């Protein structure tokens, strides 16, 4: 999970470098929003994969992972809402 986020962040930062020359403040916030959106998307995919397991043992083993992912997602959604509010 963390490797996916790191790789995504690096890819997005490489593509946004040239945009920073145009309007640094606007593109920085836009970049942060795009990173947060991608992280939320990855967390959703991980949660979906964890929910595919049908066995009881797998459900019990995955419960802490699901909790952690949900709390990370909630934190990212709050951060995203703050950024969108400050953007206006």
GROMACS .gro file of C-alpha atoms in nm:
model
   88
    1UNK     CA    1   0.000   0.000   0.000
    2UNK     CA    2   0.265   0.253   0.102
    3UNK     CA    3   0.476   0.165  -0.201
    4UNK     CA    4   0.179   0.236  -0.428
    5UNK     CA    5   0.126   0.575  -0.265
    6UNK     CA    6   0.494   0.662  -0.290
    7UNK     CA    7   0.514   0.567  -0.656
    8UNK     CA    8   0.195   0.758  -0.733
    9UNK     CA    9   0.324   1.064  -0.550
   10UNK     CA   10   0.652   1.051  -0.741
   11UNK     CA   11   0.476   1.017  -1.075
   12UNK     CA   12   0.241   1.304  -1.000
   13UNK     CA   13   0.526   1.524  -0.879
   14UNK     CA   14   0.721   1.463  -1.200
   15UNK     CA   15   0.426   1.567  -1.412
   16UNK     CA   16   0.346   1.873  -1.203
   17UNK     CA   17   0.697   2.023  -1.206
   18UNK     CA   18   0.638   2.199  -1.536
   19UNK     CA   19   0.298   2.322  -1.413
   20UNK     CA   20   0.458   2.491  -1.113
   21UNK     CA   21   0.625   2.738  -1.347
   22UNK     CA   22   0.285   2.869  -1.456
   23UNK     CA   23   0.102   2.930  -1.127
   24UNK     CA   24   0.281   2.784  -0.825
   25UNK     CA   25   0.008   2.832  -0.563
   26UNK     CA   26  -0.282   2.703  -0.772
   27UNK     CA   27  -0.093   2.407  -0.912
   28UNK     CA   28   0.044   2.311  -0.570
   29UNK     CA   29  -0.306   2.286  -0.426
   30UNK     CA   30  -0.426   2.107  -0.737
   31UNK     CA   31  -0.135   1.866  -0.705
   32UNK     CA   32  -0.215   1.800  -0.338
   33UNK     CA   33  -0.576   1.731  -0.429
   34UNK     CA   34  -0.477   1.492  -0.706
   35UNK     CA   35  -0.242   1.304  -0.471
   36UNK     CA   36  -0.512   1.278  -0.206
   37UNK     CA   37  -0.766   1.158  -0.463
   38UNK     CA   38  -0.525   0.892  -0.587
   39UNK     CA   39  -0.450   0.778  -0.230
   40UNK     CA   40  -0.823   0.750  -0.157
   41UNK     CA   41  -0.867   0.551  -0.477
   42UNK     CA   42  -0.588   0.310  -0.377
   43UNK     CA   43  -0.732   0.266  -0.028
   44UNK     CA   44  -1.074   0.190  -0.178
   45UNK     CA   45  -0.918  -0.077  -0.401
   46UNK     CA   46  -0.737  -0.231  -0.104
   47UNK     CA   47  -1.059  -0.237   0.100
   48UNK     CA   48  -1.241  -0.396  -0.192
   49UNK     CA   49  -0.974  -0.666  -0.216
   50UNK     CA   50  -0.994  -0.733   0.157
   51UNK     CA   51  -1.372  -0.767   0.134
   52UNK     CA   52  -1.343  -1.034  -0.137
   53UNK     CA   53  -1.217  -1.290   0.117
   54UNK     CA   54  -1.507  -1.506   0.227
   55UNK     CA   55  -1.351  -1.729   0.492
   56UNK     CA   56  -1.410  -1.646   0.857
   57UNK     CA   57  -1.040  -1.663   0.943
   58UNK     CA   58  -0.954  -1.419   0.665
   59UNK     CA   59  -1.227  -1.182   0.785
   60UNK     CA   60  -1.084  -1.187   1.137
   61UNK     CA   61  -0.728  -1.142   1.010
   62UNK     CA   62  -0.830  -0.853   0.785
   63UNK     CA   63  -1.037  -0.663   1.043
   64UNK     CA   64  -0.744  -0.456   1.183
   65UNK     CA   65  -0.622  -0.380   0.830
   66UNK     CA   66  -0.969  -0.263   0.731
   67UNK     CA   67  -0.992  -0.039   1.038
   68UNK     CA   68  -0.655   0.118   0.961
   69UNK     CA   69  -0.744   0.174   0.597
   70UNK     CA   70  -1.081   0.327   0.686
   71UNK     CA   71  -0.923   0.565   0.937
   72UNK     CA   72  -0.658   0.668   0.681
   73UNK     CA   73  -0.933   0.723   0.426
   74UNK     CA   74  -1.135   0.938   0.666
   75UNK     CA   75  -0.826   1.145   0.743
   76UNK     CA   76  -0.757   1.195   0.372
   77UNK     CA   77  -1.118   1.294   0.305
   78UNK     CA   78  -1.099   1.556   0.583
   79UNK     CA   79  -0.773   1.687   0.440
   80UNK     CA   80  -0.927   1.700   0.093
   81UNK     CA   81  -1.229   1.894   0.221
   82UNK     CA   82  -1.000   2.144   0.395
   83UNK     CA   83  -0.800   2.197   0.077
   84UNK     CA   84  -1.114   2.243  -0.131
   85UNK     CA   85  -1.253   2.488   0.125
   86UNK     CA   86  -0.929   2.690   0.129
   87UNK     CA   87  -0.909   2.678  -0.250
   88UNK     CA   88  -1.229   2.881  -0.286
   0.00000   0.00000   0.00000
